[in-house]
Coordinates of C-alpha atoms in Angstrom, one line a residue:
Chain L
M1 CA -5.5 -11.7 -19.3
A2 CA -8.1 -14.3 -20.3
T3 CA -10.4 -11.7 -21.7
E4 CA -7.7 -10.3 -23.8
K5 CA -6.9 -13.7 -25.3
E6 CA -10.6 -14.4 -25.9
A7 CA -10.9 -11.0 -27.7
I8 CA -8.1 -11.9 -30.0
I9 CA -9.5 -15.3 -30.8
S10 CA -12.9 -14.0 -31.5
A11 CA -11.4 -11.3 -33.7
G12 CA -9.7 -14.1 -35.6
N13 CA -12.8 -16.2 -36.0
E14 CA -14.9 -13.2 -37.1
E15 CA -13.8 -11.4 -40.2
S16 CA -10.1 -10.5 -40.1
I17 CA -7.7 -13.3 -40.5
I18 CA -4.5 -11.1 -40.4
V19 CA -4.3 -8.2 -38.1
C20 CA -1.2 -6.0 -38.1
K21 CA -0.9 -3.1 -35.7
D22 CA 1.9 -0.5 -35.8
V23 CA 4.5 -3.0 -37.2
N24 CA 8.0 -1.6 -37.0
K25 CA 11.2 -3.2 -38.1
W26 CA 14.8 -2.0 -38.2
F27 CA 17.7 -3.5 -40.1
G28 CA 20.5 -2.1 -37.9
S29 CA 19.8 1.6 -38.0
H30 CA 17.7 1.4 -41.2
H31 CA 14.0 1.8 -40.4
V32 CA 12.4 -0.6 -42.9
L33 CA 8.8 -0.8 -41.7
R34 CA 7.4 2.4 -40.2
G35 CA 4.3 1.5 -38.2
V36 CA 2.4 -0.6 -40.8
S37 CA -1.2 -1.4 -39.8
L38 CA -3.4 -3.7 -41.9
E39 CA -6.5 -5.9 -41.5
V40 CA -7.1 -8.7 -44.0
K41 CA -10.5 -10.4 -44.2
R42 CA -10.9 -14.1 -44.6
G43 CA -10.9 -14.9 -48.3
E44 CA -9.7 -11.5 -49.4
V45 CA -7.1 -11.1 -52.2
I46 CA -4.6 -8.4 -51.3
V47 CA -2.0 -7.2 -53.9
I48 CA 0.9 -5.1 -52.6
I49 CA 2.7 -2.9 -55.1
G50 CA 5.4 -0.3 -54.7
P51 CA 8.9 0.5 -55.7
S52 CA 11.7 -1.9 -54.7
G53 CA 13.2 -1.2 -51.3
S54 CA 9.9 0.1 -50.0
G55 CA 9.7 -2.8 -47.5
K56 CA 6.8 -4.7 -49.1
S57 CA 8.6 -8.0 -49.2
T58 CA 9.9 -7.5 -45.7
F59 CA 6.4 -6.8 -44.6
I60 CA 4.8 -10.0 -45.8
R61 CA 7.8 -11.9 -44.4
T62 CA 6.9 -10.6 -41.0
I63 CA 3.4 -12.2 -41.2
N64 CA 4.9 -15.8 -41.0
A65 CA 7.7 -14.7 -38.8
L66 CA 10.5 -15.1 -41.3
E67 CA 11.4 -11.6 -40.2
E68 CA 11.3 -10.5 -36.6
I69 CA 9.6 -7.3 -35.7
Q70 CA 10.8 -4.9 -33.1
K71 CA 7.6 -3.1 -32.3
G72 CA 3.9 -3.6 -32.9
E73 CA 1.8 -6.7 -33.0
I74 CA 0.7 -9.3 -35.6
T75 CA -2.2 -11.7 -35.1
V76 CA -2.7 -14.4 -37.7
N77 CA -5.7 -16.7 -37.7
G78 CA -6.4 -15.8 -34.0
I79 CA -2.8 -16.5 -32.9
R80 CA -0.8 -13.6 -31.6
L81 CA 2.8 -13.8 -33.0
S82 CA 5.5 -13.9 -30.3
D83 CA 8.9 -15.4 -29.6
N84 CA 7.2 -18.6 -28.7
V85 CA 8.3 -21.3 -31.1
S86 CA 5.1 -23.3 -30.9
D87 CA 3.0 -20.1 -31.8
I88 CA 5.3 -19.4 -34.7
E89 CA 5.0 -23.0 -36.0
A90 CA 1.2 -22.9 -35.5
I91 CA 1.0 -19.8 -37.7
R92 CA 3.3 -21.2 -40.3
K93 CA 1.1 -24.3 -40.5
E94 CA -1.8 -22.2 -41.7
T95 CA 0.3 -19.7 -43.7
G96 CA 1.9 -20.9 -46.9
M97 CA 4.6 -18.9 -48.7
V98 CA 5.7 -18.8 -52.3
F99 CA 9.1 -17.3 -52.9
Q100 CA 10.7 -15.4 -55.8
Q101 CA 13.4 -18.1 -56.1
F102 CA 11.0 -21.0 -55.8
N103 CA 13.2 -22.6 -53.1
L104 CA 12.2 -26.1 -53.9
F105 CA 14.3 -28.8 -52.2
P106 CA 16.7 -29.9 -54.9
H107 CA 17.6 -33.2 -53.4
M108 CA 14.0 -34.5 -53.4
T109 CA 11.6 -35.5 -56.1
I110 CA 8.7 -33.2 -57.0
L111 CA 6.4 -35.6 -55.1
D112 CA 8.6 -35.7 -52.0
N113 CA 8.7 -31.9 -52.1
L114 CA 5.0 -31.8 -51.9
T115 CA 4.5 -34.5 -49.3
L116 CA 7.3 -33.7 -46.8
A117 CA 5.4 -31.1 -44.7
P118 CA 1.9 -32.8 -44.9
I119 CA 3.5 -36.0 -43.6
W120 CA 5.6 -34.5 -40.8
V121 CA 3.7 -31.3 -39.8
R122 CA 0.1 -32.4 -40.6
K123 CA 0.9 -36.0 -39.6
W124 CA -1.0 -37.4 -42.5
P125 CA -0.4 -41.0 -43.6
K126 CA 1.9 -41.2 -46.6
S127 CA -0.9 -42.5 -48.9
K128 CA -3.2 -39.6 -48.2
A129 CA -0.4 -37.0 -48.6
E130 CA 0.6 -38.5 -51.9
K131 CA -3.0 -38.7 -53.2
I132 CA -3.5 -35.0 -52.4
A133 CA -0.1 -34.1 -53.9
L134 CA -0.8 -35.8 -57.2
E135 CA -4.2 -34.1 -57.4
L136 CA -2.5 -30.7 -56.8
L137 CA 0.1 -31.4 -59.4
E138 CA -2.7 -32.2 -61.8
R139 CA -4.3 -28.9 -61.0
V140 CA -1.1 -26.9 -61.7
G141 CA -0.6 -29.0 -64.9
I142 CA 2.6 -31.0 -64.1
H143 CA 1.1 -34.3 -63.1
D144 CA 3.6 -36.3 -65.3
Q145 CA 6.7 -34.8 -63.6
A146 CA 6.1 -36.2 -60.1
K147 CA 9.2 -38.4 -60.1
K148 CA 11.5 -35.8 -61.5
Y149 CA 13.9 -33.6 -59.5
P150 CA 13.4 -29.8 -59.4
G151 CA 16.5 -29.2 -61.4
Q152 CA 15.0 -31.0 -64.4
L153 CA 12.0 -28.6 -64.7
S154 CA 11.8 -25.1 -66.2
G155 CA 11.5 -22.1 -64.0
G156 CA 7.8 -21.7 -64.7
Q157 CA 7.2 -25.4 -63.8
Q158 CA 9.3 -25.1 -60.7
Q159 CA 7.2 -22.1 -59.5
R160 CA 4.0 -24.0 -60.1
V161 CA 5.4 -26.9 -58.1
A162 CA 6.3 -24.4 -55.4
I163 CA 2.7 -23.2 -55.4
A164 CA 1.4 -26.8 -55.3
R165 CA 3.8 -27.5 -52.4
T166 CA 2.3 -24.6 -50.5
L167 CA -1.2 -25.8 -51.2
A168 CA -0.4 -29.3 -50.1
M169 CA -0.4 -28.0 -46.5
Q170 CA -4.0 -26.7 -47.1
P171 CA -3.2 -23.3 -45.5
E172 CA -5.8 -20.7 -44.9
I173 CA -3.5 -17.9 -46.1
I174 CA -0.9 -17.9 -48.9
L175 CA 1.8 -15.2 -49.1
F176 CA 3.4 -14.6 -52.5
D177 CA 6.7 -12.8 -52.5
E178 CA 7.2 -11.6 -56.1
P179 CA 6.5 -15.0 -57.5
T180 CA 7.1 -14.1 -61.1
S181 CA 10.1 -11.8 -60.8
A182 CA 12.7 -14.5 -61.4
L183 CA 10.9 -16.0 -64.4
D184 CA 11.5 -15.7 -68.1
P185 CA 8.7 -13.6 -69.7
E186 CA 7.1 -16.5 -71.5
M187 CA 6.7 -18.4 -68.3
I188 CA 5.0 -15.7 -66.3
K189 CA 1.6 -16.3 -67.7
E190 CA 1.5 -20.0 -66.7
V191 CA 2.2 -19.0 -63.1
L192 CA -0.2 -16.1 -63.1
D193 CA -2.9 -18.4 -64.4
V194 CA -2.5 -20.8 -61.5
M195 CA -2.6 -17.8 -59.1
K196 CA -5.8 -16.5 -60.7
T197 CA -7.6 -19.8 -60.1
L198 CA -6.5 -19.6 -56.5
A199 CA -7.8 -16.1 -56.2
G200 CA -11.2 -17.5 -57.2
S201 CA -11.1 -20.0 -54.3
D202 CA -11.8 -19.2 -50.6
K203 CA -8.1 -18.8 -49.7
T204 CA -6.8 -15.6 -48.4
L205 CA -4.0 -14.3 -50.6
V206 CA -1.4 -11.6 -50.0
V207 CA 0.6 -11.0 -53.1
V208 CA 3.7 -8.8 -53.6
T209 CA 4.1 -8.3 -57.3
H210 CA 5.0 -6.0 -60.2
E211 CA 2.4 -7.5 -62.4
M212 CA -0.1 -4.6 -62.6
K213 CA -2.5 -6.4 -64.9
F214 CA -2.8 -9.3 -62.5
A215 CA -3.5 -6.8 -59.7
Q216 CA -6.2 -5.1 -61.7
E217 CA -7.9 -8.3 -62.6
V218 CA -7.9 -10.3 -59.3
A219 CA -7.3 -8.0 -56.4
D220 CA -10.0 -7.2 -53.9
R221 CA -7.8 -4.5 -52.5
V222 CA -4.5 -3.0 -53.7
L223 CA -2.0 -1.5 -51.3
F224 CA 0.6 0.9 -52.5
F225 CA 3.8 0.7 -50.3
D226 CA 6.5 3.3 -50.2
G227 CA 9.1 4.3 -47.6
G228 CA 8.2 1.5 -45.3
N229 CA 4.5 2.1 -45.0
I230 CA 1.2 1.8 -46.8
V231 CA 0.7 5.1 -48.7
E232 CA -2.7 4.3 -50.2
S233 CA -5.1 1.4 -50.3
G234 CA -8.3 0.6 -52.0
P235 CA -10.0 -1.4 -54.8
P236 CA -7.9 -1.7 -57.9
A237 CA -10.2 0.6 -60.0
Q238 CA -9.6 3.4 -57.5
I239 CA -5.8 2.9 -57.1
F240 CA -5.1 2.5 -60.8
E241 CA -7.5 5.0 -62.3
N242 CA -7.9 7.5 -59.6
P243 CA -5.0 7.6 -57.2
E244 CA -5.1 10.2 -54.4
H245 CA -1.4 10.5 -53.5
D246 CA 1.3 12.1 -55.7
R247 CA 3.7 9.3 -54.9
T248 CA 1.2 6.7 -56.1
K249 CA 0.6 8.7 -59.3
L250 CA 4.3 9.0 -60.0
F251 CA 4.9 5.3 -59.4
L252 CA 2.0 4.2 -61.6
S253 CA 2.9 6.7 -64.4
Q254 CA 6.5 5.2 -64.4
I255 CA 5.4 1.6 -64.4
L256 CA 2.4 1.8 -66.7
K257 CA 4.3 3.7 -69.4
Chain P
M1 CA 39.6 -51.5 -84.5
S2 CA 42.5 -53.3 -86.1
F3 CA 45.8 -53.8 -84.5
L4 CA 47.6 -51.5 -86.9
Q5 CA 45.2 -48.7 -86.3
Q6 CA 45.6 -49.1 -82.6
K7 CA 49.3 -49.0 -83.0
S8 CA 49.3 -45.9 -85.1
K9 CA 47.0 -44.3 -82.5
I10 CA 49.5 -45.1 -79.7
I11 CA 52.3 -43.7 -81.8
D12 CA 50.3 -40.5 -82.4
W13 CA 49.7 -40.1 -78.7
M14 CA 53.3 -40.6 -77.9
K15 CA 54.4 -38.1 -80.5
K16 CA 52.0 -35.5 -79.1
N17 CA 52.5 -36.0 -75.4
L18 CA 56.0 -37.5 -75.0
F19 CA 58.1 -36.2 -77.8
G20 CA 56.4 -32.9 -78.6
S21 CA 59.6 -30.9 -78.5
W22 CA 63.3 -31.5 -78.0
I23 CA 63.0 -30.7 -74.3
N24 CA 60.1 -33.0 -73.9
A25 CA 61.9 -35.8 -75.7
I26 CA 65.0 -35.4 -73.4
I27 CA 62.8 -35.4 -70.3
T28 CA 60.9 -38.4 -71.5
C29 CA 64.1 -40.4 -72.1
L30 CA 65.5 -39.4 -68.8
F31 CA 62.4 -40.5 -66.9
A32 CA 62.1 -43.7 -68.9
I33 CA 65.6 -44.6 -67.8
I34 CA 64.8 -43.9 -64.2
I35 CA 61.5 -45.7 -64.3
I36 CA 63.1 -48.8 -65.9
F37 CA 65.8 -48.8 -63.4
I38 CA 63.4 -48.6 -60.4
A39 CA 60.9 -51.0 -61.9
K40 CA 63.7 -53.6 -62.6
A41 CA 64.9 -53.4 -59.0
V42 CA 61.4 -53.6 -57.5
L43 CA 60.3 -56.5 -59.7
K44 CA 63.6 -58.3 -59.1
F45 CA 63.0 -57.9 -55.3
I46 CA 59.4 -59.0 -55.4
F47 CA 59.9 -62.0 -57.5
V48 CA 63.5 -63.1 -56.9
T49 CA 65.1 -61.7 -53.8
A50 CA 62.2 -61.5 -51.4
K51 CA 61.6 -64.3 -49.0
W52 CA 57.8 -64.1 -48.6
D53 CA 57.6 -67.0 -46.2
V54 CA 57.7 -64.4 -43.4
I55 CA 54.2 -63.3 -44.3
P56 CA 52.4 -66.7 -44.0
A57 CA 54.4 -67.5 -40.9
N58 CA 53.1 -64.3 -39.2
L59 CA 49.8 -63.9 -40.9
K60 CA 47.8 -64.6 -37.8
I61 CA 49.6 -62.1 -35.7
L62 CA 49.5 -59.4 -38.4
M63 CA 45.8 -59.8 -38.8
V64 CA 44.6 -60.2 -35.3
G65 CA 47.6 -59.6 -33.0
Q66 CA 47.7 -61.6 -29.8
Y67 CA 44.0 -62.5 -30.1
T68 CA 43.6 -66.0 -28.5
A69 CA 44.2 -68.5 -31.3
S70 CA 41.4 -70.8 -30.3
E71 CA 38.9 -67.9 -30.4
V72 CA 39.8 -66.5 -33.8
W73 CA 36.5 -67.8 -35.1
R74 CA 34.9 -64.9 -33.3
V75 CA 36.8 -62.5 -35.6
W76 CA 35.7 -64.4 -38.6
L77 CA 32.1 -64.4 -37.4
S78 CA 32.3 -60.6 -36.9
L79 CA 33.6 -60.3 -40.4
S80 CA 30.7 -62.4 -41.6
V81 CA 28.2 -60.0 -40.1
A82 CA 30.0 -57.1 -41.8
V83 CA 30.2 -58.7 -45.3
F84 CA 26.6 -59.9 -45.1
L85 CA 25.5 -56.3 -44.4
L86 CA 27.7 -55.1 -47.2
G87 CA 26.0 -57.6 -49.5
V88 CA 22.6 -56.4 -48.4
L89 CA 23.7 -52.8 -49.1
W90 CA 24.9 -53.9 -52.5
G91 CA 21.5 -55.5 -53.2
V92 CA 19.7 -52.3 -52.1
K93 CA 21.9 -49.6 -53.5
R94 CA 23.9 -51.1 -56.4
G95 CA 26.3 -48.6 -57.9
V96 CA 29.7 -48.3 -56.3
I97 CA 28.9 -50.8 -53.6
K98 CA 29.1 -53.4 -56.3
T99 CA 32.7 -52.5 -56.9
V100 CA 33.4 -52.6 -53.2
S101 CA 31.7 -56.0 -52.8
F102 CA 33.6 -57.4 -55.7
T103 CA 36.9 -56.1 -54.2
I104 CA 36.0 -57.9 -50.9
V105 CA 35.0 -61.1 -52.7
A106 CA 38.3 -61.0 -54.7
I107 CA 40.3 -60.6 -51.5
F108 CA 38.6 -63.6 -49.9
A109 CA 39.1 -65.6 -53.2
I110 CA 42.8 -64.8 -53.0
I111 CA 42.9 -66.0 -49.4
L112 CA 41.0 -69.1 -50.5
L113 CA 43.4 -69.9 -53.3
L114 CA 46.7 -69.1 -51.6
P115 CA 48.7 -72.3 -51.0
F116 CA 49.8 -71.6 -47.5
T117 CA 46.4 -70.7 -45.8
S118 CA 45.0 -73.3 -43.4
I119 CA 41.9 -75.4 -44.1
A120 CA 39.9 -73.5 -41.5
T121 CA 40.9 -70.2 -43.0
K122 CA 39.8 -71.4 -46.5
I123 CA 36.4 -72.5 -45.2
W124 CA 35.8 -69.2 -43.5
A125 CA 36.9 -67.3 -46.6
A126 CA 34.4 -69.3 -48.6
V127 CA 31.7 -68.6 -46.1
Q128 CA 32.4 -64.8 -46.4
I129 CA 32.1 -65.0 -50.2
L130 CA 28.8 -66.9 -49.9
L131 CA 27.4 -64.5 -47.3
T132 CA 28.2 -61.5 -49.5
F133 CA 26.1 -63.0 -52.3
A134 CA 23.4 -64.1 -49.8
G135 CA 23.2 -60.6 -48.6
F136 CA 22.9 -59.3 -52.1
W137 CA 20.1 -61.7 -52.8
M138 CA 18.2 -60.8 -49.7
G139 CA 18.7 -57.0 -50.1
N140 CA 17.4 -57.4 -53.6
K141 CA 14.4 -59.5 -52.8
F142 CA 12.9 -58.6 -49.5
S143 CA 11.5 -55.1 -48.9
F144 CA 11.7 -55.3 -45.1
V145 CA 15.5 -55.9 -45.4
K146 CA 15.6 -52.8 -47.6
R147 CA 13.9 -50.8 -44.9
Y148 CA 15.9 -51.9 -41.9
H149 CA 19.4 -52.5 -43.3
L150 CA 20.8 -49.2 -42.0
A151 CA 19.7 -50.2 -38.5
G152 CA 21.7 -53.4 -39.0
W153 CA 24.9 -51.4 -39.4
L154 CA 24.3 -49.5 -36.2
I155 CA 23.5 -52.6 -34.2
S156 CA 26.4 -54.5 -35.7
V157 CA 29.1 -52.3 -34.1
P158 CA 28.3 -52.9 -30.5
V159 CA 27.4 -56.6 -31.2
I160 CA 30.8 -57.1 -32.9
L161 CA 32.6 -55.4 -30.0
I162 CA 30.8 -57.6 -27.5
L163 CA 31.4 -60.7 -29.5
L164 CA 35.1 -60.0 -29.8
N165 CA 35.4 -59.3 -26.1
G166 CA 33.4 -62.4 -25.2
V167 CA 30.0 -62.7 -23.6
G168 CA 28.4 -65.3 -21.4
N169 CA 30.1 -68.7 -21.5
M170 CA 32.6 -67.5 -24.1
K171 CA 36.2 -67.2 -23.1
D172 CA 37.1 -63.6 -22.2
V173 CA 39.5 -62.1 -24.7
N174 CA 40.7 -58.9 -23.2
S175 CA 41.0 -56.0 -25.6
N176 CA 44.6 -55.6 -24.7
L177 CA 45.2 -58.7 -26.8
W178 CA 43.5 -57.2 -29.8
G179 CA 46.0 -56.1 -32.4
G180 CA 47.1 -56.0 -36.0
F181 CA 44.7 -55.3 -38.8
L182 CA 41.8 -56.2 -36.6
L183 CA 42.6 -53.3 -34.2
T184 CA 43.3 -50.9 -37.1
V185 CA 39.9 -51.6 -38.6
L186 CA 38.0 -51.5 -35.3
I187 CA 39.5 -48.2 -34.2
A188 CA 38.7 -46.7 -37.6
V189 CA 35.1 -48.0 -37.8
V190 CA 34.2 -47.0 -34.2
D191 CA 35.8 -43.6 -34.8
I192 CA 33.8 -43.1 -38.0
V193 CA 30.5 -44.4 -36.7
F194 CA 30.5 -42.2 -33.6
S195 CA 32.4 -39.1 -34.7
F196 CA 30.0 -38.4 -37.6
P197 CA 26.9 -37.9 -35.5
L198 CA 28.9 -36.1 -32.9
G199 CA 30.5 -33.9 -35.5
I200 CA 27.1 -33.1 -37.0
L201 CA 25.8 -32.1 -33.6
L202 CA 28.8 -29.9 -33.0
A203 CA 28.3 -28.2 -36.4
L204 CA 24.7 -27.5 -35.5
G205 CA 25.8 -26.3 -32.1
R206 CA 28.3 -23.9 -33.6
R207 CA 25.5 -22.3 -35.6
S208 CA 23.0 -22.4 -32.7
K209 CA 21.2 -19.4 -31.4
L210 CA 21.7 -20.6 -27.8
V211 CA 24.8 -18.8 -26.6
V212 CA 26.0 -21.5 -24.2
V213 CA 25.7 -24.3 -26.8
R214 CA 27.4 -22.1 -29.4
W215 CA 30.3 -21.2 -27.2
F216 CA 30.8 -24.8 -26.0
S217 CA 30.9 -26.0 -29.6
I218 CA 33.3 -23.3 -30.7
I219 CA 35.7 -23.8 -27.8
Y220 CA 35.6 -27.6 -28.2
I221 CA 36.2 -27.5 -31.9
E222 CA 39.0 -24.9 -31.7
V223 CA 40.8 -26.6 -28.8
I224 CA 40.7 -30.0 -30.5
R225 CA 41.8 -28.6 -33.8
G226 CA 44.6 -26.7 -32.1
V227 CA 46.3 -29.8 -30.7
P228 CA 47.9 -32.8 -32.4
L229 CA 46.2 -36.2 -32.3
I230 CA 48.9 -37.7 -30.2
T231 CA 48.1 -35.2 -27.5
V232 CA 44.5 -36.2 -27.5
L233 CA 45.4 -39.8 -27.3
F234 CA 47.6 -39.2 -24.3
A235 CA 44.9 -37.1 -22.7
A236 CA 42.4 -39.9 -23.3
Q237 CA 44.9 -42.4 -21.9
L238 CA 45.7 -40.4 -18.8
L239 CA 42.9 -38.0 -18.1
L240 CA 39.8 -40.1 -18.8
P241 CA 40.5 -42.5 -15.9
L242 CA 41.0 -39.4 -13.8
F243 CA 37.7 -37.8 -14.8
L244 CA 35.7 -41.0 -14.5
G245 CA 37.1 -41.8 -11.0
N246 CA 37.8 -45.2 -9.6
G247 CA 34.4 -46.8 -10.1
L248 CA 34.6 -47.1 -13.8
E249 CA 37.6 -48.7 -15.4
L250 CA 38.0 -48.3 -19.2
N251 CA 40.4 -50.5 -20.9
N252 CA 43.1 -49.2 -23.1
V253 CA 41.5 -49.9 -26.5
L254 CA 38.2 -48.2 -25.5
R255 CA 40.1 -45.1 -24.3
V256 CA 42.0 -44.9 -27.6
M257 CA 38.7 -45.2 -29.4
I258 CA 37.2 -42.4 -27.4
G259 CA 40.2 -40.3 -28.1
F260 CA 40.0 -40.8 -31.8
T261 CA 36.3 -40.2 -31.9
L262 CA 36.6 -36.9 -29.9
F263 CA 39.4 -35.8 -32.1
N264 CA 37.8 -36.6 -35.4
A265 CA 34.4 -35.1 -34.4
A266 CA 35.9 -31.6 -34.4
Y267 CA 37.2 -32.0 -37.9
V268 CA 33.9 -33.6 -39.1
A269 CA 32.1 -30.6 -37.5
E270 CA 34.1 -28.1 -39.4
T271 CA 33.6 -29.9 -42.7
V272 CA 29.9 -30.2 -42.1
R273 CA 29.7 -26.6 -41.2
G274 CA 31.3 -25.7 -44.5
G275 CA 28.6 -27.8 -46.2
M276 CA 25.9 -26.0 -44.3
Q277 CA 27.2 -22.6 -45.2
I278 CA 26.8 -23.1 -49.0
I279 CA 23.1 -24.0 -48.6
P280 CA 21.1 -21.0 -49.8
Q281 CA 19.1 -19.0 -47.2
G282 CA 16.0 -19.8 -49.2
Q283 CA 16.2 -23.4 -48.3
Y284 CA 16.0 -22.6 -44.6
E285 CA 13.2 -20.2 -45.2
A286 CA 11.2 -22.5 -47.4
A287 CA 11.4 -25.2 -44.7
Q288 CA 10.4 -22.8 -42.0
A289 CA 7.5 -21.4 -44.1
L290 CA 6.1 -25.0 -44.4
G291 CA 6.0 -25.2 -40.6
L292 CA 8.7 -27.8 -40.2
N293 CA 10.3 -27.6 -36.8
Y294 CA 14.1 -27.3 -36.2
V295 CA 14.9 -31.0 -36.1
Q296 CA 12.7 -31.7 -39.2
R297 CA 14.3 -28.8 -41.1
M298 CA 17.8 -30.1 -40.3
T299 CA 17.0 -33.8 -40.9
F300 CA 15.1 -33.6 -44.2
V301 CA 16.2 -30.3 -45.8
I302 CA 19.5 -29.0 -44.7
M303 CA 21.7 -32.0 -43.7
P304 CA 21.0 -34.1 -46.7
Q305 CA 22.2 -31.3 -48.9
A306 CA 25.0 -30.2 -46.7
L307 CA 26.4 -33.7 -46.2
R308 CA 26.2 -34.5 -49.9
S309 CA 28.3 -31.5 -50.8
V310 CA 31.1 -32.4 -48.5
V311 CA 31.2 -36.2 -49.2
P312 CA 34.7 -36.0 -50.8
A313 CA 36.0 -34.1 -47.8
L314 CA 34.4 -36.5 -45.3
V315 CA 35.8 -39.6 -47.1
G316 CA 39.1 -37.9 -47.1
S317 CA 38.9 -37.6 -43.3
V318 CA 37.9 -41.3 -43.1
I319 CA 41.0 -42.2 -45.1
E320 CA 43.1 -40.0 -42.8
V321 CA 41.6 -41.7 -39.7
F322 CA 42.4 -45.1 -41.2
K323 CA 46.0 -44.2 -41.7
D324 CA 46.3 -42.3 -38.4
T325 CA 45.4 -45.5 -36.4
S326 CA 49.2 -46.3 -36.6
L327 CA 49.6 -43.6 -33.9
V328 CA 48.2 -45.9 -31.3
A329 CA 51.7 -47.4 -31.0
I330 CA 52.6 -44.5 -28.7
V331 CA 50.0 -45.7 -26.2
S332 CA 51.5 -49.2 -26.5
L333 CA 48.8 -50.7 -28.6
M334 CA 49.8 -52.9 -31.6
D335 CA 48.0 -52.0 -34.8
L336 CA 48.9 -53.4 -38.1
L337 CA 52.1 -51.3 -38.4
G338 CA 53.0 -51.9 -34.8
I339 CA 52.8 -55.7 -35.2
A340 CA 54.8 -55.4 -38.4
K341 CA 57.6 -53.7 -36.4
R342 CA 57.5 -56.4 -33.9
V343 CA 57.7 -59.1 -36.5
V344 CA 60.7 -57.4 -38.0
A345 CA 62.3 -57.2 -34.6
N346 CA 62.0 -60.9 -34.2
P347 CA 65.6 -62.4 -34.7
Q348 CA 64.0 -65.3 -36.6
F349 CA 63.0 -63.0 -39.4
L350 CA 66.1 -60.7 -39.4
G351 CA 66.4 -58.5 -42.4
R352 CA 62.9 -59.1 -43.7
Q353 CA 61.6 -55.6 -43.1
M354 CA 61.1 -54.9 -46.8
E355 CA 58.8 -57.9 -47.2
V356 CA 56.7 -57.1 -44.1
F357 CA 56.4 -53.4 -44.8
L358 CA 55.5 -53.9 -48.4
F359 CA 52.7 -56.3 -47.3
V360 CA 51.4 -53.7 -44.8
A361 CA 51.7 -50.9 -47.4
A362 CA 49.7 -53.0 -49.9
I363 CA 46.9 -53.5 -47.4
F364 CA 46.7 -49.8 -46.6
F365 CA 46.9 -49.0 -50.3
V366 CA 44.1 -51.3 -51.4
I367 CA 41.7 -50.0 -48.7
C368 CA 42.4 -46.4 -49.2
T369 CA 42.0 -46.7 -52.9
V370 CA 38.7 -48.4 -52.6
M371 CA 37.5 -45.6 -50.2
S372 CA 38.6 -42.8 -52.6
K373 CA 36.9 -44.6 -55.4
I374 CA 33.7 -44.6 -53.4
S375 CA 34.0 -40.9 -52.8
K376 CA 34.6 -40.2 -56.5
H377 CA 31.5 -42.1 -57.3
M378 CA 29.4 -40.3 -54.7
E379 CA 30.7 -37.0 -56.0
I380 CA 29.3 -37.8 -59.5
S381 CA 26.0 -39.2 -58.3
S382 CA 25.3 -36.2 -56.0
S383 CA 24.2 -34.1 -59.0
Y384 CA 20.5 -34.5 -58.3
G385 CA 18.3 -36.4 -60.7
K386 CA 21.2 -37.8 -62.8
N387 CA 22.2 -40.8 -60.8

């Protein structure tokens, strides 16, 4: 028993920060994830592409236990995901998530949105949390809006706040669930720019997106998802210029038209 | 704007809204006649026919019931605690609390200026006014007061109950003697203070993943909502002593308060649950993804939004509770209305029911109006970032 645990921990400390083995999920009788296996190295930038309904969003939501899985195992940062609430919370502490719909807390100011989790989960003193929050807001370019409410900002600004809120917890991993899909076209760039600077840092990123240019530019590895599993994976050059599978070719020809 | 302009504006408005068509004109005239008829009768009664001396003669009993006359200062002192806290709240929050504070101050000013009130009453009324402003000043000035004023409200409820009942060397005033407006307010306040947290817990329980907790909450809420308040009051009266056995004897007032609280909690729970249902799933997920635990998610993210969206409904239930306190008559307690009935039954004041009931109605009306005004204001200021 102890050796098994040690093995998992050492695996986490070594190279792979996320290890998924044979992940299966059903919504009722609908088999959404069909045995997905994936290892993500520390600091790696993974971009997941694929048609809608292919299970790619569901998959990254299993990594921080927003979706339960019925079969398989997931290990994040050395912690094996289980029903245990404290395990789940420990994983979420190190795994930030940025949502399609931003999901900022509308009743709090921007600053309070950023400091809530650091103060209560990381147990930082308020002054420290606020200092870091303001630095982050400066980094994403909305330093002067700290006292406003989310409803007073544009979609692009809200999404940048959401990214800053995730960064405020200083997570090892950040999951992006279609972060630009709900934005007006002219606001997509400002959010992608922030994400690009993140890709250059030492954080591990897993990004579900339809922004192919972004994938080509920043991904270390691109995964093509279809029918609830990874069809093909590899460096962006290989996936975009020289795809092996017909389904990948079809998808790319449709989307890059 | 000149007087003539104003006049023509009024005439325009009347033409448009009152005499727009033949039928409108006829309806307007008809109602005008009825209104004039009623208003004349009412005004004549209030200013000519009515013998208002029945109110000052019974003011003490209407306000505090049989409460020992020599100990009425304890009621005033309790009131002082409350108005001081209200003043602090005014200093901290401003907004609608200002209106509430001014209403309270105005009421005490009226008491102060009325010719028939005693010197002691006048002094106490003046003290209340001063304390309201003192509270405002402190709430405005000192940051520690700002931080802890909500705790003050929570502590004040048991402190006031103990003070009214008597502690230490003080003369014991059994709660069976509490009555009139005092009892009405006490039951309403205790009900609201305790049924809100209980209702929130029940709402959370009903959405809980734990089967036992969920089923307990569902059964509790549905059973309570399925029976009339009177039944619950009777049950509290007769069954509570049975459950608690012989060791613990609860007095009548306390049992009624428990009955009210248990009853109202079920309604608060359903209202709060409604508020929780309109919170988007994304809010729960964002809070989870940040690593907040269940209590933190509910306290900081879900409840503040859910409660804000149901403020009007919650204040509505507060107003209802306030009016429902009259039902305590059936378990032989004398609230404001109960005392009014007793005053009317007194042969000395035969035929004065109109005066007494109008007075009681005026009190209920003023308080309910102030409360619904608060709820309107909170409705407006709950649009985030615009208050």
